[in-house]
PDB file of N, CA and C in Angstrom:
ATOM      1  N   UNK S  28     -22.058  10.808 -14.231  1.00 57.00           N
ATOM      2  CA  UNK S  28     -22.597   9.714 -13.011  1.00 57.00           C
ATOM      3  C   UNK S  28     -21.286   9.497 -12.190  1.00 57.00           C
ATOM      4  N   UNK S  29     -21.458   9.662 -11.135  1.00 67.00           N
ATOM      5  CA  UNK S  29     -20.160   9.574  -9.865  1.00 67.00           C
ATOM      6  C   UNK S  29     -20.026   7.907  -9.894  1.00 67.00           C
ATOM      7  N   UNK S  30     -18.720   7.483  -9.793  1.00 85.00           N
ATOM      8  CA  UNK S  30     -18.204   6.243  -9.761  1.00 85.00           C
ATOM      9  C   UNK S  30     -18.611   5.883  -8.176  1.00 85.00           C
ATOM     10  N   UNK S  31     -18.262   4.285  -8.100  1.00 93.00           N
ATOM     11  CA  UNK S  31     -18.269   3.767  -6.653  1.00 93.00           C
ATOM     12  C   UNK S  31     -17.206   3.951  -5.758  1.00 93.00           C
ATOM     13  N   UNK S  32     -17.327   4.426  -4.881  1.00 96.00           N
ATOM     14  CA  UNK S  32     -16.330   5.117  -4.115  1.00 96.00           C
ATOM     15  C   UNK S  32     -15.801   4.168  -2.773  1.00 96.00           C
ATOM     16  N   UNK S  33     -16.783   3.220  -3.013  1.00 96.00           N
ATOM     17  CA  UNK S  33     -16.452   2.095  -1.566  1.00 96.00           C
ATOM     18  C   UNK S  33     -14.967   1.784  -1.298  1.00 96.00           C
ATOM     19  N   UNK S  34     -14.267   1.886  -0.077  1.00 96.00           N
ATOM     20  CA  UNK S  34     -13.037   1.214   0.337  1.00 96.00           C
ATOM     21  C   UNK S  34     -12.331   2.806  -0.294  1.00 96.00           C
ATOM     22  N   UNK S  35     -12.478   3.667  -0.587  1.00 98.00           N
ATOM     23  CA  UNK S  35     -11.652   4.661  -1.004  1.00 98.00           C
ATOM     24  C   UNK S  35     -11.221   5.586   0.322  1.00 98.00           C
ATOM     25  N   UNK S  36     -10.006   6.660   0.310  1.00 98.00           N
ATOM     26  CA  UNK S  36     -10.094   7.662   1.352  1.00 98.00           C
ATOM     27  C   UNK S  36     -10.688   8.744   0.788  1.00 98.00           C
ATOM     28  N   UNK S  37     -11.321   9.482   1.809  1.00 98.00           N
ATOM     29  CA  UNK S  37     -11.955  10.810   1.451  1.00 98.00           C
ATOM     30  C   UNK S  37     -11.284  11.908   1.993  1.00 98.00           C
ATOM     31  N   UNK S  38     -10.568  12.886   1.349  1.00 98.00           N
ATOM     32  CA  UNK S  38     -10.281  14.131   2.461  1.00 98.00           C
ATOM     33  C   UNK S  38     -11.194  15.267   2.083  1.00 98.00           C
ATOM     34  N   UNK S  39     -11.879  15.800   2.988  1.00 98.00           N
ATOM     35  CA  UNK S  39     -12.848  16.642   3.006  1.00 98.00           C
ATOM     36  C   UNK S  39     -12.359  17.845   3.445  1.00 98.00           C
ATOM     37  N   UNK S  40     -12.103  19.057   2.693  1.00 98.00           N
ATOM     38  CA  UNK S  40     -11.882  20.494   2.795  1.00 98.00           C
ATOM     39  C   UNK S  40     -12.778  21.455   3.042  1.00 98.00           C
ATOM     40  N   UNK S  41     -12.982  22.120   3.781  1.00 98.00           N
ATOM     41  CA  UNK S  41     -14.213  22.706   4.230  1.00 98.00           C
ATOM     42  C   UNK S  41     -13.756  24.389   4.613  1.00 98.00           C
ATOM     43  N   UNK S  42     -14.159  25.303   3.907  1.00 98.00           N
ATOM     44  CA  UNK S  42     -12.888  26.642   3.846  1.00 98.00           C
ATOM     45  C   UNK S  42     -13.828  27.700   3.862  1.00 98.00           C
ATOM     46  N   UNK S  43     -13.438  29.043   4.134  1.00 98.00           N
ATOM     47  CA  UNK S  43     -13.872  30.372   3.501  1.00 98.00           C
ATOM     48  C   UNK S  43     -12.811  31.109   3.109  1.00 98.00           C
ATOM     49  N   UNK S  44     -12.889  31.670   2.098  1.00 97.00           N
ATOM     50  CA  UNK S  44     -11.985  32.375   1.396  1.00 97.00           C
ATOM     51  C   UNK S  44     -12.167  33.582   1.884  1.00 97.00           C
ATOM     52  N   UNK S  45     -10.919  34.633   1.642  1.00 96.00           N
ATOM     53  CA  UNK S  45     -10.812  35.933   2.076  1.00 96.00           C
ATOM     54  C   UNK S  45     -11.651  36.929   1.125  1.00 96.00           C
ATOM     55  N   UNK S  46     -11.304  36.443  -0.229  1.00 93.00           N
ATOM     56  CA  UNK S  46     -11.648  37.229  -1.422  1.00 93.00           C
ATOM     57  C   UNK S  46     -10.527  38.025  -1.833  1.00 93.00           C
ATOM     58  N   UNK S  47      -9.197  38.031  -1.265  1.00 95.00           N
ATOM     59  CA  UNK S  47      -8.253  38.668  -1.999  1.00 95.00           C
ATOM     60  C   UNK S  47      -7.388  37.731  -2.812  1.00 95.00           C
ATOM     61  N   UNK S  48      -7.063  38.385  -4.096  1.00 95.00           N
ATOM     62  CA  UNK S  48      -6.417  37.844  -4.982  1.00 95.00           C
ATOM     63  C   UNK S  48      -7.098  36.473  -5.679  1.00 95.00           C
ATOM     64  N   UNK S  49      -8.140  37.158  -5.876  1.00 93.00           N
ATOM     65  CA  UNK S  49      -8.833  36.120  -6.698  1.00 93.00           C
ATOM     66  C   UNK S  49      -8.367  35.419  -7.876  1.00 93.00           C
ATOM     67  N   UNK S  50      -7.755  35.937  -8.573  1.00 95.00           N
ATOM     68  CA  UNK S  50      -6.749  35.456 -10.162  1.00 95.00           C
ATOM     69  C   UNK S  50      -6.085  34.840  -9.436  1.00 95.00           C
ATOM     70  N   UNK S  51      -5.222  35.134  -8.768  1.00 96.00           N
ATOM     71  CA  UNK S  51      -3.787  34.195  -7.878  1.00 96.00           C
ATOM     72  C   UNK S  51      -4.482  32.933  -7.503  1.00 96.00           C
ATOM     73  N   UNK S  52      -5.725  32.892  -6.906  1.00 95.00           N
ATOM     74  CA  UNK S  52      -6.550  31.733  -6.091  1.00 95.00           C
ATOM     75  C   UNK S  52      -6.622  30.790  -7.296  1.00 95.00           C
ATOM     76  N   UNK S  53      -7.610  31.426  -8.269  1.00 95.00           N
ATOM     77  CA  UNK S  53      -7.750  30.586  -9.540  1.00 95.00           C
ATOM     78  C   UNK S  53      -6.575  29.500 -10.142  1.00 95.00           C
ATOM     79  N   UNK S  54      -5.386  30.621 -10.286  1.00 97.00           N
ATOM     80  CA  UNK S  54      -4.487  29.961 -11.022  1.00 97.00           C
ATOM     81  C   UNK S  54      -3.817  28.634  -9.964  1.00 97.00           C
ATOM     82  N   UNK S  55      -3.692  29.207  -8.586  1.00 97.00           N
ATOM     83  CA  UNK S  55      -3.071  27.702  -7.847  1.00 97.00           C
ATOM     84  C   UNK S  55      -3.854  26.819  -7.603  1.00 97.00           C
ATOM     85  N   UNK S  56      -5.515  27.093  -7.782  1.00 95.00           N
ATOM     86  CA  UNK S  56      -6.399  25.996  -7.425  1.00 95.00           C
ATOM     87  C   UNK S  56      -6.229  25.170  -8.560  1.00 95.00           C
ATOM     88  N   UNK S  57      -6.136  25.776  -9.741  1.00 96.00           N
ATOM     89  CA  UNK S  57      -6.101  24.488 -11.354  1.00 96.00           C
ATOM     90  C   UNK S  57      -4.936  24.295 -10.979  1.00 96.00           C
ATOM     91  N   UNK S  58      -3.778  24.649 -10.744  1.00 97.00           N
ATOM     92  CA  UNK S  58      -2.428  24.055 -10.642  1.00 97.00           C
ATOM     93  C   UNK S  58      -2.678  22.821  -9.921  1.00 97.00           C
ATOM     94  N   UNK S  59      -3.177  23.110  -8.636  1.00 97.00           N
ATOM     95  CA  UNK S  59      -3.200  21.889  -7.679  1.00 97.00           C
ATOM     96  C   UNK S  59      -4.078  20.638  -8.116  1.00 97.00           C
ATOM     97  N   UNK S  60      -5.208  21.282  -8.564  1.00 96.00           N
ATOM     98  CA  UNK S  60      -5.998  20.357  -9.432  1.00 96.00           C
ATOM     99  C   UNK S  60      -5.265  19.268 -10.358  1.00 96.00           C
ATOM    100  N   UNK S  61      -4.352  20.012 -11.369  1.00 97.00           N
ATOM    101  CA  UNK S  61      -4.038  19.083 -12.364  1.00 97.00           C
ATOM    102  C   UNK S  61      -2.579  17.988 -11.401  1.00 97.00           C
ATOM    103  N   UNK S  62      -2.039  18.971 -10.541  1.00 97.00           N
ATOM    104  CA  UNK S  62      -1.091  17.849  -9.879  1.00 97.00           C
ATOM    105  C   UNK S  62      -1.393  16.741  -9.009  1.00 97.00           C
ATOM    106  N   UNK S  63      -2.640  17.217  -8.339  1.00 97.00           N
ATOM    107  CA  UNK S  63      -3.400  16.018  -7.719  1.00 97.00           C
ATOM    108  C   UNK S  63      -3.793  15.058  -8.484  1.00 97.00           C
ATOM    109  N   UNK S  64      -4.000  15.458  -9.647  1.00 97.00           N
ATOM    110  CA  UNK S  64      -4.578  14.375 -10.777  1.00 97.00           C
ATOM    111  C   UNK S  64      -3.422  13.289 -10.990  1.00 97.00           C
ATOM    112  N   UNK S  65      -2.257  13.706 -10.995  1.00 98.00           N
ATOM    113  CA  UNK S  65      -1.287  13.222 -11.489  1.00 98.00           C
ATOM    114  C   UNK S  65      -0.319  11.987 -10.456  1.00 98.00           C
ATOM    115  N   UNK S  66      -1.010  12.127  -9.141  1.00 98.00           N
ATOM    116  CA  UNK S  66      -0.442  11.610  -7.857  1.00 98.00           C
ATOM    117  C   UNK S  66      -0.752  10.009  -7.889  1.00 98.00           C
ATOM    118  N   UNK S  67       0.187   9.397  -7.597  1.00 98.00           N
ATOM    119  CA  UNK S  67      -0.571   7.761  -7.290  1.00 98.00           C
ATOM    120  C   UNK S  67      -1.513   7.897  -6.429  1.00 98.00           C
ATOM    121  N   UNK S  68      -2.360   6.941  -6.517  1.00 98.00           N
ATOM    122  CA  UNK S  68      -3.784   6.909  -5.859  1.00 98.00           C
ATOM    123  C   UNK S  68      -4.496   7.717  -5.897  1.00 98.00           C
ATOM    124  N   UNK S  69      -4.535   8.796  -6.684  1.00 98.00           N
ATOM    125  CA  UNK S  69      -5.722   9.595  -6.795  1.00 98.00           C
ATOM    126  C   UNK S  69      -6.769   9.279  -7.422  1.00 98.00           C
ATOM    127  N   UNK S  70      -8.285   9.357  -7.027  1.00 98.00           N
ATOM    128  CA  UNK S  70      -9.264   8.640  -7.426  1.00 98.00           C
ATOM    129  C   UNK S  70     -10.228   9.918  -8.057  1.00 98.00           C
ATOM    130  N   UNK S  71      -9.880  11.131  -7.977  1.00 97.00           N
ATOM    131  CA  UNK S  71     -11.063  12.384  -8.237  1.00 97.00           C
ATOM    132  C   UNK S  71     -11.405  13.277  -7.064  1.00 97.00           C
ATOM    133  N   UNK S  72     -12.132  14.056  -7.627  1.00 97.00           N
ATOM    134  CA  UNK S  72     -12.512  15.083  -6.608  1.00 97.00           C
ATOM    135  C   UNK S  72     -13.863  15.782  -7.240  1.00 97.00           C
ATOM    136  N   UNK S  73     -14.528  16.207  -6.117  1.00 96.00           N
ATOM    137  CA  UNK S  73     -15.701  16.876  -6.233  1.00 96.00           C
ATOM    138  C   UNK S  73     -15.743  18.114  -5.463  1.00 96.00           C
ATOM    139  N   UNK S  74     -16.482  19.264  -6.072  1.00 95.00           N
ATOM    140  CA  UNK S  74     -16.054  20.580  -5.177  1.00 95.00           C
ATOM    141  C   UNK S  74     -17.201  21.402  -5.292  1.00 95.00           C
ATOM    142  N   UNK S  75     -17.876  22.054  -4.333  1.00 97.00           N
ATOM    143  CA  UNK S  75     -18.995  22.941  -4.449  1.00 97.00           C
ATOM    144  C   UNK S  75     -18.546  24.099  -3.514  1.00 97.00           C
ATOM    145  N   UNK S  76     -19.209  25.311  -4.419  1.00 96.00           N
ATOM    146  CA  UNK S  76     -18.840  26.529  -3.567  1.00 96.00           C
ATOM    147  C   UNK S  76     -19.634  27.908  -3.690  1.00 96.00           C
ATOM    148  N   UNK S  77     -20.022  28.630  -3.350  1.00 96.00           N
ATOM    149  CA  UNK S  77     -20.816  29.878  -3.315  1.00 96.00           C
ATOM    150  C   UNK S  77     -19.894  30.764  -3.608  1.00 96.00           C
ATOM    151  N   UNK S  78     -20.790  32.014  -4.047  1.00 93.00           N
ATOM    152  CA  UNK S  78     -20.522  33.747  -4.383  1.00 93.00           C
ATOM    153  C   UNK S  78     -19.551  34.225  -3.132  1.00 93.00           C
ATOM    154  N   UNK S  79     -20.300  33.548  -1.812  1.00 94.00           N
ATOM    155  CA  UNK S  79     -19.570  34.212  -0.822  1.00 94.00           C
ATOM    156  C   UNK S  79     -17.868  33.833  -0.200  1.00 94.00           C
ATOM    157  N   UNK S  80     -17.405  32.590  -0.942  1.00 93.00           N
ATOM    158  CA  UNK S  80     -16.407  32.226  -0.832  1.00 93.00           C
ATOM    159  C   UNK S  80     -16.241  31.017   0.122  1.00 93.00           C
ATOM    160  N   UNK S  81     -17.415  30.333   0.656  1.00 97.00           N
ATOM    161  CA  UNK S  81     -17.669  29.320   1.135  1.00 97.00           C
ATOM    162  C   UNK S  81     -17.487  27.870  -0.127  1.00 97.00           C
ATOM    163  N   UNK S  82     -16.574  26.871   0.469  1.00 97.00           N
ATOM    164  CA  UNK S  82     -16.460  25.950  -0.189  1.00 97.00           C
ATOM    165  C   UNK S  82     -16.301  24.528   0.362  1.00 97.00           C
ATOM    166  N   UNK S  83     -16.678  23.447  -0.399  1.00 98.00           N
ATOM    167  CA  UNK S  83     -16.139  22.065  -0.033  1.00 98.00           C
ATOM    168  C   UNK S  83     -15.632  21.208  -0.863  1.00 98.00           C
ATOM    169  N   UNK S  84     -14.395  20.710  -0.965  1.00 97.00           N
ATOM    170  CA  UNK S  84     -13.757  19.952  -1.932  1.00 97.00           C
ATOM    171  C   UNK S  84     -13.533  18.867  -1.189  1.00 97.00           C
ATOM    172  N   UNK S  85     -14.124  17.696  -2.234  1.00 97.00           N
ATOM    173  CA  UNK S  85     -13.629  16.259  -1.395  1.00 97.00           C
ATOM    174  C   UNK S  85     -12.719  15.564  -2.370  1.00 97.00           C
ATOM    175  N   UNK S  86     -11.435  15.320  -1.989  1.00 98.00           N
ATOM    176  CA  UNK S  86     -10.692  14.621  -3.213  1.00 98.00           C
ATOM    177  C   UNK S  86     -10.754  13.133  -2.337  1.00 98.00           C
ATOM    178  N   UNK S  87     -10.416  12.128  -3.246  1.00 98.00           N
ATOM    179  CA  UNK S  87     -10.396  10.703  -3.360  1.00 98.00           C
ATOM    180  C   UNK S  87      -9.224   9.886  -3.440  1.00 98.00           C
ATOM    181  N   UNK S  88      -8.980   9.260  -2.452  1.00 98.00           N
ATOM    182  CA  UNK S  88      -7.721   8.467  -2.757  1.00 98.00           C
ATOM    183  C   UNK S  88      -7.795   6.807  -2.880  1.00 98.00           C
ATOM    184  N   UNK S  89      -7.099   6.104  -3.302  1.00 98.00           N
ATOM    185  CA  UNK S  89      -6.990   4.882  -2.992  1.00 98.00           C
ATOM    186  C   UNK S  89      -7.053   4.459  -1.568  1.00 98.00           C
ATOM    187  N   UNK S  90      -5.962   4.920  -0.924  1.00 98.00           N
ATOM    188  CA  UNK S  90      -6.114   4.733   0.570  1.00 98.00           C
ATOM    189  C   UNK S  90      -5.128   5.629   1.313  1.00 98.00           C
ATOM    190  N   UNK S  91      -5.022   5.397   2.660  1.00 97.00           N
ATOM    191  CA  UNK S  91      -4.494   6.512   3.766  1.00 97.00           C
ATOM    192  C   UNK S  91      -3.077   6.963   3.170  1.00 97.00           C
ATOM    193  N   UNK S  92      -2.342   6.151   2.773  1.00 98.00           N
ATOM    194  CA  UNK S  92      -1.247   6.616   2.216  1.00 98.00           C
ATOM    195  C   UNK S  92      -1.003   7.525   1.135  1.00 98.00           C
ATOM    196  N   UNK S  93      -1.958   7.335   0.186  1.00 98.00           N
ATOM    197  CA  UNK S  93      -1.768   8.372  -1.020  1.00 98.00           C
ATOM    198  C   UNK S  93      -2.264   9.506  -0.499  1.00 98.00           C
ATOM    199  N   UNK S  94      -3.113   9.508   0.196  1.00 98.00           N
ATOM    200  CA  UNK S  94      -3.814  10.912   0.810  1.00 98.00           C
ATOM    201  C   UNK S  94      -2.406  11.603   1.652  1.00 98.00           C
ATOM    202  N   UNK S  95      -1.796  10.748   2.260  1.00 98.00           N
ATOM    203  CA  UNK S  95      -0.627  11.647   3.393  1.00 98.00           C
ATOM    204  C   UNK S  95       0.351  11.869   2.281  1.00 98.00           C
ATOM    205  N   UNK S  96       0.430  11.137   1.071  1.00 98.00           N
ATOM    206  CA  UNK S  96       1.879  11.488   0.216  1.00 98.00           C
ATOM    207  C   UNK S  96       1.180  12.799  -0.469  1.00 98.00           C
ATOM    208  N   UNK S  97      -0.109  13.220  -0.974  1.00 97.00           N
ATOM    209  CA  UNK S  97      -0.512  14.029  -1.644  1.00 97.00           C
ATOM    210  C   UNK S  97      -0.107  15.355  -0.489  1.00 97.00           C
ATOM    211  N   UNK S  98      -0.770  15.348   0.466  1.00 96.00           N
ATOM    212  CA  UNK S  98      -0.457  16.401   1.610  1.00 96.00           C
ATOM    213  C   UNK S  98       1.140  16.608   1.987  1.00 96.00           C
ATOM    214  N   UNK S  99       1.873  15.686   1.762  1.00 97.00           N
ATOM    215  CA  UNK S  99       3.328  15.851   1.766  1.00 97.00           C
ATOM    216  C   UNK S  99       4.167  16.512   0.647  1.00 97.00           C
ATOM    217  N   UNK S 100       3.368  16.311  -0.339  1.00 97.00           N
ATOM    218  CA  UNK S 100       4.082  16.967  -1.982  1.00 97.00           C
ATOM    219  C   UNK S 100       4.385  18.229  -1.518  1.00 97.00           C
ATOM    220  N   UNK S 101       5.779  18.675  -2.036  1.00 98.00           N
ATOM    221  CA  UNK S 101       6.094  19.957  -1.722  1.00 98.00           C
ATOM    222  C   UNK S 101       5.464  21.376  -2.491  1.00 98.00           C
ATOM    223  N   UNK S 102       5.144  20.850  -3.716  1.00 97.00           N
ATOM    224  CA  UNK S 102       4.418  21.611  -4.280  1.00 97.00           C
ATOM    225  C   UNK S 102       2.887  21.971  -3.577  1.00 97.00           C
ATOM    226  N   UNK S 103       2.374  21.202  -3.044  1.00 97.00           N
ATOM    227  CA  UNK S 103       0.951  21.444  -2.277  1.00 97.00           C
ATOM    228  C   UNK S 103       1.336  22.080  -1.201  1.00 97.00           C
ATOM    229  N   UNK S 104       2.401  21.613  -0.381  1.00 96.00           N
ATOM    230  CA  UNK S 104       2.558  22.264   1.102  1.00 96.00           C
ATOM    231  C   UNK S 104       2.803  23.760   0.625  1.00 96.00           C
ATOM    232  N   UNK S 105       3.484  24.032  -0.481  1.00 96.00           N
ATOM    233  CA  UNK S 105       4.040  25.562  -0.496  1.00 96.00           C
ATOM    234  C   UNK S 105       2.653  26.104  -1.163  1.00 96.00           C
ATOM    235  N   UNK S 106       2.018  26.055  -1.607  1.00 96.00           N
ATOM    236  CA  UNK S 106       0.686  26.291  -1.971  1.00 96.00           C
ATOM    237  C   UNK S 106      -0.128  26.387  -0.670  1.00 96.00           C
ATOM    238  N   UNK S 107      -0.384  25.247   0.042  1.00 95.00           N
ATOM    239  CA  UNK S 107      -1.110  25.713   1.214  1.00 95.00           C
ATOM    240  C   UNK S 107      -0.726  26.425   2.167  1.00 95.00           C
ATOM    241  N   UNK S 108       0.640  27.037   2.132  1.00 95.00           N
ATOM    242  CA  UNK S 108       1.297  27.736   3.153  1.00 95.00           C
ATOM    243  C   UNK S 108       0.653  29.481   2.476  1.00 95.00           C
ATOM    244  N   UNK S 109       0.617  29.557   1.135  1.00 95.00           N
ATOM    245  CA  UNK S 109       0.098  30.549   0.202  1.00 95.00           C
ATOM    246  C   UNK S 109      -1.028  30.720   0.782  1.00 95.00           C
ATOM    247  N   UNK S 110      -2.277  29.632   0.926  1.00 95.00           N
ATOM    248  CA  UNK S 110      -3.243  29.740   0.958  1.00 95.00           C
ATOM    249  C   UNK S 110      -3.547  30.349   2.755  1.00 95.00           C
ATOM    250  N   UNK S 111      -2.887  29.894   3.310  1.00 96.00           N
ATOM    251  CA  UNK S 111      -3.115  30.321   4.756  1.00 96.00           C
ATOM    252  C   UNK S 111      -2.586  31.744   4.922  1.00 96.00           C
ATOM    253  N   UNK S 112      -1.676  32.368   4.042  1.00 94.00           N
ATOM    254  CA  UNK S 112      -1.362  33.708   4.106  1.00 94.00           C
ATOM    255  C   UNK S 112      -2.074  34.638   3.482  1.00 94.00           C
ATOM    256  N   UNK S 113      -2.775  33.942   2.268  1.00 96.00           N
ATOM    257  CA  UNK S 113      -3.451  34.916   1.398  1.00 96.00           C
ATOM    258  C   UNK S 113      -4.932  34.861   1.269  1.00 96.00           C
ATOM    259  N   UNK S 114      -5.185  33.376   0.859  1.00 97.00           N
ATOM    260  CA  UNK S 114      -6.742  33.251   0.660  1.00 97.00           C
ATOM    261  C   UNK S 114      -7.705  32.782   1.480  1.00 97.00           C
ATOM    262  N   UNK S 115      -7.395  32.275   2.787  1.00 97.00           N
ATOM    263  CA  UNK S 115      -8.330  31.295   3.507  1.00 97.00           C
ATOM    264  C   UNK S 115      -8.482  32.525   4.735  1.00 97.00           C
ATOM    265  N   UNK S 116      -9.915  32.521   5.246  1.00 97.00           N
ATOM    266  CA  UNK S 116     -10.098  33.213   6.237  1.00 97.00           C
ATOM    267  C   UNK S 116      -9.748  31.849   7.270  1.00 97.00           C
ATOM    268  N   UNK S 117     -10.238  30.870   6.938  1.00 97.00           N
ATOM    269  CA  UNK S 117     -10.103  29.707   7.708  1.00 97.00           C
ATOM    270  C   UNK S 117     -10.556  28.344   6.876  1.00 97.00           C
ATOM    271  N   UNK S 118     -10.149  27.137   7.424  1.00 97.00           N
ATOM    272  CA  UNK S 118     -10.409  25.771   7.013  1.00 97.00           C
ATOM    273  C   UNK S 118     -10.429  24.658   7.607  1.00 97.00           C
ATOM    274  N   UNK S 119     -11.011  23.904   7.492  1.00 98.00           N
ATOM    275  CA  UNK S 119     -11.024  22.750   8.212  1.00 98.00           C
ATOM    276  C   UNK S 119     -11.193  21.394   7.332  1.00 98.00           C
ATOM    277  N   UNK S 120     -10.131  20.322   7.881  1.00 97.00           N
ATOM    278  CA  UNK S 120      -9.978  19.079   6.936  1.00 97.00           C
ATOM    279  C   UNK S 120     -10.316  17.971   7.918  1.00 97.00           C
ATOM    280  N   UNK S 121     -11.061  16.977   7.049  1.00 98.00           N
ATOM    281  CA  UNK S 121     -11.481  15.743   7.953  1.00 98.00           C
ATOM    282  C   UNK S 121     -10.965  14.517   6.548  1.00 98.00           C
ATOM    283  N   UNK S 122     -10.383  13.704   7.336  1.00 98.00           N
ATOM    284  CA  UNK S 122     -10.121  12.252   6.351  1.00 98.00           C
ATOM    285  C   UNK S 122     -11.350  11.065   7.050  1.00 98.00           C
ATOM    286  N   UNK S 123     -11.654  10.858   5.893  1.00 98.00           N
ATOM    287  CA  UNK S 123     -12.954   9.608   6.052  1.00 98.00           C
ATOM    288  C   UNK S 123     -12.521   8.562   4.905  1.00 98.00           C
ATOM    289  N   UNK S 124     -12.808   7.019   5.818  1.00 98.00           N
ATOM    290  CA  UNK S 124     -12.606   5.917   4.920  1.00 98.00           C
ATOM    291  C   UNK S 124     -14.049   5.887   4.601  1.00 98.00           C
ATOM    292  N   UNK S 125     -14.423   5.429   3.128  1.00 97.00           N
ATOM    293  CA  UNK S 125     -15.702   5.402   2.844  1.00 97.00           C
ATOM    294  C   UNK S 125     -16.019   3.801   2.535  1.00 97.00           C
ATOM    295  N   UNK S 126     -17.316   3.706   3.506  1.00 97.00           N
ATOM    296  CA  UNK S 126     -17.684   2.288   3.868  1.00 97.00           C
ATOM    297  C   UNK S 126     -18.572   1.862   2.621  1.00 97.00           C
ATOM    298  N   UNK S 127     -19.269   3.033   2.015  1.00 96.00           N
ATOM    299  CA  UNK S 127     -20.483   2.526   1.338  1.00 96.00           C
ATOM    300  C   UNK S 127     -20.665   3.695   0.161  1.00 96.00           C
ATOM    301  N   UNK S 128     -21.036   3.621  -0.990  1.00 95.00           N
ATOM    302  CA  UNK S 128     -21.022   4.547  -1.831  1.00 95.00           C
ATOM    303  C   UNK S 128     -22.138   3.865  -3.215  1.00 95.00           C
ATOM    304  N   UNK S 129     -22.698   5.210  -3.483  1.00 92.00           N
ATOM    305  CA  UNK S 129     -23.867   4.563  -4.341  1.00 92.00           C
ATOM    306  C   UNK S 129     -24.060   5.865  -4.913  1.00 92.00           C
ATOM    307  N   UNK S 130     -24.894   5.806  -6.143  1.00 91.00           N
ATOM    308  CA  UNK S 130     -25.314   7.181  -6.767  1.00 91.00           C
ATOM    309  C   UNK S 130     -26.506   6.669  -7.501  1.00 91.00           C
ATOM    310  N   UNK S 131     -27.420   8.015  -7.961  1.00 92.00           N
ATOM    311  CA  UNK S 131     -28.764   7.870  -8.492  1.00 92.00           C
ATOM    312  C   UNK S 131     -28.448   8.829  -9.581  1.00 92.00           C
ATOM    313  N   UNK S 132     -29.281   8.702 -10.666  1.00 92.00           N
ATOM    314  CA  UNK S 132     -29.169   9.862 -11.786  1.00 92.00           C
ATOM    315  C   UNK S 132     -30.724  10.044 -12.431  1.00 92.00           C
ATOM    316  N   UNK S 133     -31.519  11.034 -12.203  1.00 94.00           N
ATOM    317  CA  UNK S 133     -32.937  11.312 -13.274  1.00 94.00           C
ATOM    318  C   UNK S 133     -32.245  10.637 -14.638  1.00 94.00           C
ATOM    319  N   UNK S 134     -33.407  10.212 -15.268  1.00 90.00           N
ATOM    320  CA  UNK S 134     -33.244   9.583 -16.466  1.00 90.00           C
ATOM    321  C   UNK S 134     -33.809  10.796 -17.141  1.00 90.00           C
TER     322      UNK S 134
END
């Protein structure tokens, strides 16, 4: 069950991959997931994607400063550039403050 995310900063990353170098992408994505989880202010991630390469990844941060620090992390910046050159057709990113959060689960 998801936790209450009220007051957190959410980074919404919406993308379409090229399909090139799927193995390299998987390795880089796993490395970025592990590195993000080590960053101060990291609160979690949710991800959905389809077989065509369309995906939405939401990362959660304690505050805007934590999200910006992640964006500026040198390893993240290097991988982002690799993504632009190799793995993504396009992406868009939105940053939002979560004003209300709740969840429901079937028993």
